[in-house]
Structures are given as structure tokens and as C-alpha cells.
PDB file of C-alpha atoms in Angstrom:
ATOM      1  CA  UNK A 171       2.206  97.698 123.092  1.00  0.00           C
ATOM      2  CA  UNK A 172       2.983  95.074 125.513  1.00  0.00           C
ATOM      3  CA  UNK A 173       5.243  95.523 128.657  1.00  0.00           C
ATOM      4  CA  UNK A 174       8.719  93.916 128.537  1.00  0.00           C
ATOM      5  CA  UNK A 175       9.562  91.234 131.022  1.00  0.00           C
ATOM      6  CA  UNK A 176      13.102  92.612 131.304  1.00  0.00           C
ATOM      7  CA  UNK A 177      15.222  95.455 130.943  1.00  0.00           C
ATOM      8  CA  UNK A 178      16.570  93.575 127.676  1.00  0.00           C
ATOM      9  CA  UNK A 179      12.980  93.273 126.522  1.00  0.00           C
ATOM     10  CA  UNK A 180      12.592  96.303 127.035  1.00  0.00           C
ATOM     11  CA  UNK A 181      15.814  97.466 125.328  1.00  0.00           C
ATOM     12  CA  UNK A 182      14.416  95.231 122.334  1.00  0.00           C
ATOM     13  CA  UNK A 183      11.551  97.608 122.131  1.00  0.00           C
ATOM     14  CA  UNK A 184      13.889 100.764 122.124  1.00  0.00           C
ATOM     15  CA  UNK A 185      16.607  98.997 119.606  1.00  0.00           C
ATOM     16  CA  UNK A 186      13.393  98.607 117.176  1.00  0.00           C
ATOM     17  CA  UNK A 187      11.981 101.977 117.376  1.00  0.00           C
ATOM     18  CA  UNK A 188      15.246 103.808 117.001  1.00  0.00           C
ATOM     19  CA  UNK A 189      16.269 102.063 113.788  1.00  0.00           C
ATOM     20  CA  UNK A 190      18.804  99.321 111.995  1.00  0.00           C
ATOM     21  CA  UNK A 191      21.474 100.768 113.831  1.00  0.00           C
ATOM     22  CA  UNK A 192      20.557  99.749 117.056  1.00  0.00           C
ATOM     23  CA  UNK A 193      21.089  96.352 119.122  1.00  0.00           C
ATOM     24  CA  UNK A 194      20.443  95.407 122.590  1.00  0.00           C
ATOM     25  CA  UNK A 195      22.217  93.013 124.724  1.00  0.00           C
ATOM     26  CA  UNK A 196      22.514  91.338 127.660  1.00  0.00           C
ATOM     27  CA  UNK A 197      24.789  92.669 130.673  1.00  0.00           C
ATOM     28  CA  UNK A 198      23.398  89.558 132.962  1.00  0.00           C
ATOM     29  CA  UNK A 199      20.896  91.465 135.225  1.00  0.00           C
ATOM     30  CA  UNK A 200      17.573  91.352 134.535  1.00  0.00           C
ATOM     31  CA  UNK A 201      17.232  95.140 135.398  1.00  0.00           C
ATOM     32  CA  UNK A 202      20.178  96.486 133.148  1.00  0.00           C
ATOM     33  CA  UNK A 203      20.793  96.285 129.477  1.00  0.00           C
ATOM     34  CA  UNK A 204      22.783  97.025 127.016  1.00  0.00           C
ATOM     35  CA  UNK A 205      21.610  99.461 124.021  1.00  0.00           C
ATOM     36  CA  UNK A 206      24.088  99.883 121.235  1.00  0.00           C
ATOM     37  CA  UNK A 207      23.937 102.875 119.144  1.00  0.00           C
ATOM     38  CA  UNK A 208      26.062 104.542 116.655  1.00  0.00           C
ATOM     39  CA  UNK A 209      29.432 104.986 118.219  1.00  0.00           C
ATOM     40  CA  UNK A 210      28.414 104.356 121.717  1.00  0.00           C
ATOM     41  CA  UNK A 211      26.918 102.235 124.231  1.00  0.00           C
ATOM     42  CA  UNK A 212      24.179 103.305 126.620  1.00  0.00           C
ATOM     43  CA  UNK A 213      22.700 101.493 129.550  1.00  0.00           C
ATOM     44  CA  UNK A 214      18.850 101.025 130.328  1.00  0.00           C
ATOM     45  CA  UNK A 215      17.935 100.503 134.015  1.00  0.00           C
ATOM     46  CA  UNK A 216      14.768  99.286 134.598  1.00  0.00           C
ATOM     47  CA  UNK A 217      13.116  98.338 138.224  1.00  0.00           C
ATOM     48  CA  UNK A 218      12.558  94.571 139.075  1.00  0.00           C
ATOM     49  CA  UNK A 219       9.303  93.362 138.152  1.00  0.00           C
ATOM     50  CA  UNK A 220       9.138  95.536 134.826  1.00  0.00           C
ATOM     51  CA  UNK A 221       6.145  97.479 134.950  1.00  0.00           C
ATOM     52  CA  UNK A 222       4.322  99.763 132.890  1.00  0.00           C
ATOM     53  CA  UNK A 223       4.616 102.472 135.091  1.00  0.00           C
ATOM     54  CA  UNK A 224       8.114 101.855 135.881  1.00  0.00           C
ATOM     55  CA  UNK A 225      10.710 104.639 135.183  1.00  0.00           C
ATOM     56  CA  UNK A 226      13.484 103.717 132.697  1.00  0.00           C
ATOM     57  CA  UNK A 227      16.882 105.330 132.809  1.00  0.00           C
ATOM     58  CA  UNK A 228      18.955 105.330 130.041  1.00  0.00           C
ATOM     59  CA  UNK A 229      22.624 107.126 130.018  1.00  0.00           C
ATOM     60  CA  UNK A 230      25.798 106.555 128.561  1.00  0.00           C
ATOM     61  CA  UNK A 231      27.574 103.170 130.101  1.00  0.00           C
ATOM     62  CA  UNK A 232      30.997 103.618 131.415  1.00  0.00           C
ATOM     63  CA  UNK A 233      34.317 102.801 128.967  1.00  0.00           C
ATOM     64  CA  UNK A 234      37.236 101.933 129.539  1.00  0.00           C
ATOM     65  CA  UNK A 235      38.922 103.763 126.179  1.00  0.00           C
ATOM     66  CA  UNK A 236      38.555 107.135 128.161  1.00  0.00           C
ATOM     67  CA  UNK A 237      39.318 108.474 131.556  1.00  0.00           C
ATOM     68  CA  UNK A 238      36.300 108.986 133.795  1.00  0.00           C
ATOM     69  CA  UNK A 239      37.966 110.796 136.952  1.00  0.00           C
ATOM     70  CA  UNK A 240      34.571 112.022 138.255  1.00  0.00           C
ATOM     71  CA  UNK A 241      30.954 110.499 139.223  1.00  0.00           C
ATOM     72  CA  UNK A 242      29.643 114.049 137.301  1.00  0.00           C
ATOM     73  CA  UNK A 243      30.752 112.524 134.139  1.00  0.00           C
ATOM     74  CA  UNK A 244      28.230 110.409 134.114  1.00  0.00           C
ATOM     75  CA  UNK A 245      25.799 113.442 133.551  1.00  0.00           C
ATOM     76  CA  UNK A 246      23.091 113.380 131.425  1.00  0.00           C
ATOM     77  CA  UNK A 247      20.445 110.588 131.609  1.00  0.00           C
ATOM     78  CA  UNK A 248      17.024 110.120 129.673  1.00  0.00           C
ATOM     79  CA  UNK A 249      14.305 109.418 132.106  1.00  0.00           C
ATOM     80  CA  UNK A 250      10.950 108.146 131.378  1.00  0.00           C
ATOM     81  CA  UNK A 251       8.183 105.514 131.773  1.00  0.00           C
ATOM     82  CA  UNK A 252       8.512 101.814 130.795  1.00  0.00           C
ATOM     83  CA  UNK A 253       4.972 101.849 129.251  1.00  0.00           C
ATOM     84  CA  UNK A 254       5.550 104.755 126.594  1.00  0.00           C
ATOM     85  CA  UNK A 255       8.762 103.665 124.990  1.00  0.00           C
ATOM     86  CA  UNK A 256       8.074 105.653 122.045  1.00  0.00           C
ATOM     87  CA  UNK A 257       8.552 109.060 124.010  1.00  0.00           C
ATOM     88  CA  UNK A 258      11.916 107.169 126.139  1.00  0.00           C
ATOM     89  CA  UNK A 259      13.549 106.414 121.776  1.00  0.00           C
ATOM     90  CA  UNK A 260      12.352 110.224 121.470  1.00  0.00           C
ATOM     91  CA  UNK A 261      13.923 111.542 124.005  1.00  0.00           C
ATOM     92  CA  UNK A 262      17.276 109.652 123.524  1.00  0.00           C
ATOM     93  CA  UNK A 263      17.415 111.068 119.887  1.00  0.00           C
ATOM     94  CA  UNK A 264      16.447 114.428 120.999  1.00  0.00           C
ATOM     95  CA  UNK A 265      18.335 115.160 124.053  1.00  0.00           C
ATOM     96  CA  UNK A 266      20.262 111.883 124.907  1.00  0.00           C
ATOM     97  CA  UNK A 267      22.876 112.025 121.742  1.00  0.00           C
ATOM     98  CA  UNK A 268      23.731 115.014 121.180  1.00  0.00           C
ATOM     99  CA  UNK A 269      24.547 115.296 124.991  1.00  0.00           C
ATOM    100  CA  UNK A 270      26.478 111.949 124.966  1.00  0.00           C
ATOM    101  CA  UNK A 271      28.334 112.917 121.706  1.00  0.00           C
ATOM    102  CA  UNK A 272      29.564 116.275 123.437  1.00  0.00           C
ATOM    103  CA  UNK A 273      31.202 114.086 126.803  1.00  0.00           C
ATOM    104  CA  UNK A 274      32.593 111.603 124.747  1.00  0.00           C
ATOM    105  CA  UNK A 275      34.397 114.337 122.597  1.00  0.00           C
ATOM    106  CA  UNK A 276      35.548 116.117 125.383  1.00  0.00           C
ATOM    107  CA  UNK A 277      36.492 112.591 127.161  1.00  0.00           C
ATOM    108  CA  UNK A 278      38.941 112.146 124.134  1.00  0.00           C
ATOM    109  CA  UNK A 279      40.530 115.234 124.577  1.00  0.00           C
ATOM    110  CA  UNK A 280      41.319 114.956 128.023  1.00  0.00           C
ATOM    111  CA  UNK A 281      42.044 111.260 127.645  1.00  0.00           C
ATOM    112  CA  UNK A 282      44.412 112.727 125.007  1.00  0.00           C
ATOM    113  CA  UNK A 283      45.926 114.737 127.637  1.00  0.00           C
ATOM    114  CA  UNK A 284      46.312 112.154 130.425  1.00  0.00           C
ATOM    115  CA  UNK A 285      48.087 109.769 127.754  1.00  0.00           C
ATOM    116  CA  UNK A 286      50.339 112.284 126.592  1.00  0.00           C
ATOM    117  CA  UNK A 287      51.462 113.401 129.815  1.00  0.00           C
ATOM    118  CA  UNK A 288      52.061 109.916 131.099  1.00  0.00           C
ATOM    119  CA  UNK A 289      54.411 108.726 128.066  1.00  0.00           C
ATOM    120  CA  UNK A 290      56.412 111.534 128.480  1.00  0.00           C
ATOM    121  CA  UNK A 291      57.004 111.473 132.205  1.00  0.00           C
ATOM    122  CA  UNK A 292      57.525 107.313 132.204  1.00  0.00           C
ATOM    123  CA  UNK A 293      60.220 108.408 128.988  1.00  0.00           C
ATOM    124  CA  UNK A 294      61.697 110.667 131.313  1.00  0.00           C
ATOM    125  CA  UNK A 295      60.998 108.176 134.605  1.00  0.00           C
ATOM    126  CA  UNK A 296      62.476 104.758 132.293  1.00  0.00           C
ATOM    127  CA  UNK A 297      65.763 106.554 131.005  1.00  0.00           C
ATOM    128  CA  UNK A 298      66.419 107.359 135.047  1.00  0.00           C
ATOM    129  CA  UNK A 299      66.300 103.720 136.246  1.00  0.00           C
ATOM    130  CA  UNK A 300      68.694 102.758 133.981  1.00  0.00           C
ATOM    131  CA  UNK A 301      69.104  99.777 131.033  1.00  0.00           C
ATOM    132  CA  UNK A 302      66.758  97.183 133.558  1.00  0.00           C
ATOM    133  CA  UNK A 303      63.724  99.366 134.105  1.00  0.00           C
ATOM    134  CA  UNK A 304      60.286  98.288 132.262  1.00  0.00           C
ATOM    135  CA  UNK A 305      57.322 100.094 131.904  1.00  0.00           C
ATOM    136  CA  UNK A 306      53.883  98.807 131.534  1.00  0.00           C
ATOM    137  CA  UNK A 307      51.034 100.328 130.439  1.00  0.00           C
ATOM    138  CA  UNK A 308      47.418  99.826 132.405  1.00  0.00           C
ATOM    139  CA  UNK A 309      44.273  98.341 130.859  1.00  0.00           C
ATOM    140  CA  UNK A 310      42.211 101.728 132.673  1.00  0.00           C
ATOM    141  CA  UNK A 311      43.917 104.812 130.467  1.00  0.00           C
ATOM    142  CA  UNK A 312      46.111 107.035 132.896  1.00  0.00           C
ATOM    143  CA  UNK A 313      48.092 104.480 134.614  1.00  0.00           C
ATOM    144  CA  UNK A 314      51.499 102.682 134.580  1.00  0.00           C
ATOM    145  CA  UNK A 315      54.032 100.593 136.414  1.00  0.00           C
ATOM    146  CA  UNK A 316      57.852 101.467 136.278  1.00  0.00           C
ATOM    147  CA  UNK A 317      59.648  98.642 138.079  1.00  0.00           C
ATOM    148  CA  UNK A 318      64.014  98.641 137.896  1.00  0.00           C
ATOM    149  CA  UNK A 319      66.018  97.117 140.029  1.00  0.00           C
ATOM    150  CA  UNK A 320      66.051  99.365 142.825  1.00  0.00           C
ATOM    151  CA  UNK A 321      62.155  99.354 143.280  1.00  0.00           C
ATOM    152  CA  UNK A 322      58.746  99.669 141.568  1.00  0.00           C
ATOM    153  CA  UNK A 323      56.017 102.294 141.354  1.00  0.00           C
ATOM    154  CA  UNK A 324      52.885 102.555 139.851  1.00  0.00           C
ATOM    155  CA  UNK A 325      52.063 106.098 138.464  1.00  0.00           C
ATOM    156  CA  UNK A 326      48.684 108.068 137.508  1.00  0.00           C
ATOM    157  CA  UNK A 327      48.256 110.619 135.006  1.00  0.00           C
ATOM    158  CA  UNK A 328      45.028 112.960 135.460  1.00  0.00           C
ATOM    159  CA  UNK A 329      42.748 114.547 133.193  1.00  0.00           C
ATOM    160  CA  UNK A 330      44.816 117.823 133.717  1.00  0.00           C
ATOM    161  CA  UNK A 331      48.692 116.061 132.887  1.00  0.00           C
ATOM    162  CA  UNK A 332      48.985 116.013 136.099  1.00  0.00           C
ATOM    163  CA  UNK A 333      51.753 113.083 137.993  1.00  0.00           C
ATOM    164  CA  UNK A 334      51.305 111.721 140.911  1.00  0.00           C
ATOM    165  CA  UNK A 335      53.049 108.209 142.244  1.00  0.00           C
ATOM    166  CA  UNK A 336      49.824 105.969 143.797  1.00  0.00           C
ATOM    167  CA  UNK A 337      52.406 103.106 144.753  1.00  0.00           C
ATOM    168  CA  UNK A 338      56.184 103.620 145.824  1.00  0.00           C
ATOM    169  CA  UNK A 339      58.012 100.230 146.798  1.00  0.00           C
ATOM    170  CA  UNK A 340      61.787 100.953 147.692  1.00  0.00           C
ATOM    171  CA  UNK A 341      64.007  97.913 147.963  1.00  0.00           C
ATOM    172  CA  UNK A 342      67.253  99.770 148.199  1.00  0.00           C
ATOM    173  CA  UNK A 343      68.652 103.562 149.266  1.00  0.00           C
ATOM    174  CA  UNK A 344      69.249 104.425 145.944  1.00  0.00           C
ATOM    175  CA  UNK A 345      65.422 104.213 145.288  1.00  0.00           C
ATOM    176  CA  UNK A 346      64.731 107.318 146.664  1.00  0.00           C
ATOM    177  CA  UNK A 347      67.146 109.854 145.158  1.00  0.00           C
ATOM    178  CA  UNK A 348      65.760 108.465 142.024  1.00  0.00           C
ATOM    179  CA  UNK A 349      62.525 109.735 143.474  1.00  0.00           C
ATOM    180  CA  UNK A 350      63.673 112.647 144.353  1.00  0.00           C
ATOM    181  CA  UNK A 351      65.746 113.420 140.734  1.00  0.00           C
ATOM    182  CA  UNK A 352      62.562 112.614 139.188  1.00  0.00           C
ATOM    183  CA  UNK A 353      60.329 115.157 140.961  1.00  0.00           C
ATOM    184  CA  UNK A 354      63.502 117.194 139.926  1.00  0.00           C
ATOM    185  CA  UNK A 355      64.007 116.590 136.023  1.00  0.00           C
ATOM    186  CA  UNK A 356      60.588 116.039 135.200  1.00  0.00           C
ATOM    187  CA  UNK A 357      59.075 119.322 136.861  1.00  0.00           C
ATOM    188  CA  UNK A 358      55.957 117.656 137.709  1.00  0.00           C
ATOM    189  CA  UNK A 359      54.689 117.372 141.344  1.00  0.00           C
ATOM    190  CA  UNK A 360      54.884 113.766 141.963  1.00  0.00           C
ATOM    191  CA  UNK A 361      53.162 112.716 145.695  1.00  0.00           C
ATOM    192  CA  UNK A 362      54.128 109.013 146.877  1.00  0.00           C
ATOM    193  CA  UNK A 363      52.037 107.935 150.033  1.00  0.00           C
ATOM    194  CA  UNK A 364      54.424 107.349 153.305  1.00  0.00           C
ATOM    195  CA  UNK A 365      52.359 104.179 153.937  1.00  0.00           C
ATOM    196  CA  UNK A 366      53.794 102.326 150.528  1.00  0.00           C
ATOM    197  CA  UNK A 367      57.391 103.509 150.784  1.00  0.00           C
ATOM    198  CA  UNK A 368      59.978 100.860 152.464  1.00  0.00           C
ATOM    199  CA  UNK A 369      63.310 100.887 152.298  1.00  0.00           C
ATOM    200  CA  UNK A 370      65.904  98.959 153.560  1.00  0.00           C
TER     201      UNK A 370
END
């Protein structure tokens, strides 16, 4: 079989072996890909020039549907060598999915959690401020911005439920006994950096 000029060449080659229900597509590098399998997305990192006896990594590409709050997460890769792509498609059926299947599962429960925790504290956060305060909700699960007329703060959820305040802007007094009936009513330890909190 011949060598792949690219990593989507290469992911071409994979796509084919491992059936109909595979796709590859470009991420624009010529050493990364993008191979699309049933209900997930893996990435295949190749060295620049493709070689036969290059090693291929293939693991499961990062979303943005589920919270990710540690490098470990990204455990699990299929290793091989560019010239045998027969054994890399092997491998990823073998080992690759059913190890990918398992963190994305338990990604959804604990994304579950974060999501949960954080609509119920920015419920309980929203009805403080008063009639004026919004809440928006981040593109990146686990995060959200509370801003009312006394000041804004942007809040973060973690896997666990747990609170914490990553940005606390005070533009009045009255800001921080908010704060500090929050921490209160809520039950949740909430931390707000010194360096972000003014008040005037």
C-alpha cells in the first residue's frame, strides 16, 4: 500500500479500512486529521514528512459538549506505524473504542453534574441580585456570568458540583454582602481571587 502524503491521506486510508461509517477531514495541519467515527471524533497525528516508518497517534479529539478538567482525560491513545495501517484500524476497533466509549460516558455524567450544580447555584445567585441581574451561560460547559447592578462575576462549576467565583468585579459596597449572603444561602464554598475584587 502506498504511504500517505499527509496525516489526512493517511486518515483516508484508516476511514476506508474501518468501514462506511467513517470520514476523514481536514483540521488545517498537514500533521493532524480528523477521523470521524460513530459518535465521536478522534484525531490522527502524524510526523512531518509522512513516512512509512512514522508512528501514528490516534486518540479521542477534545469537545466542547463535555467538561475536560484534567490533561489525564485525554488517556488512551492507539499508537502504531504509518506503513501498516491495517494493524493502526485494528487496534482502534479493538482497544481504541471501547476505551473512548467508557470516557465519554463517564464525561456525560460528570458534565451532568457540573451543569446541574451550576443552574442551581446561578437560580439561587440571580434571585439575590434582584429584578436587574442576568445570567449567561458559557460556550465551554461549567461556566457563567451573573452581572446586576451592583457588579459582575463569572462563576465555574467543577466536575464534583463544586462553586467557585473565577472573576469578582464590585462596583458598589453592597456587592460584597451579596457575596457574602451567597456563600451563606447557597452552602457552597465559593473562592473569589483578591486581585479581581474592587470596590468603591
Amino acid at each position: 500500500m502506498r504511504t500517505a502524503r499527509s496525516a489526512l491521506g493517511y486518515t483516508r486510508i484508516l476511514a476506508a479500512l474501518l468501514g462506511p461509517d467513517w470520514t476523514a477531514d481536514s483540521c488545517g495541519h498537514s500533521d493532524l486529521a480528523v477521523l470521524g467515527g460513530p459518535a465521536m471524533s478522534l484525531e490522527v497525528a502524524t510526523p512531518t514528512p509522512v513516512r512509512a516508518s512514522g508512528t501514528v497517534k490516534v486518540s479521542l479529539s477534545h469537545t466542547h459538549a463535555f467538561v475536560w478538567p484534567r490533561r489525564s482525560d485525554h488517556r488512551h491513545e492507539v499508537i502504531g506505524t504509518i506503513g501498516d495501517p491495517q494493524a493502526v484500524a485494528d487496534a482502534i476497533l479493538t482497544t481504541g473504542l471501547p476505551a473512548w466509549t467508557r470516557l465519554l460516558a463517564d464525561l456525560s455524567v460528570r458534565t451532568d453534574r457540573t451543569l446541574s450544580a451550576l443552574k442551581a447555584f446561578m437560580t439561587t445567585a440571580e434571585q439575590l441580585a434582584g429584578p436587574e441581574a442576568q445570567v449567561a451561560y458559557g460556550s465551554v460547559p461549567g461556566v457563567a456570568d451573573l452581572r446586576w447592578p451592583g457588579g459582575r462575576a463569572t462563576i465555574h462549576a467543577d466536575a464534583e458540583g463544586g462553586i467557585r467565583i473565577a472573576y469578582l468585579d464590585l462596583s458598589d459596597l453592597t456587592a460584597s454582602t451579596f457575596v457574602n449572603v451567597l456563600r451563606t444561602v447557597t452552602g457552597a464554598e465559593v473562592l473569589a481571587p483578591a486581585a479581581s475584587t474592587t470596590a468603591s
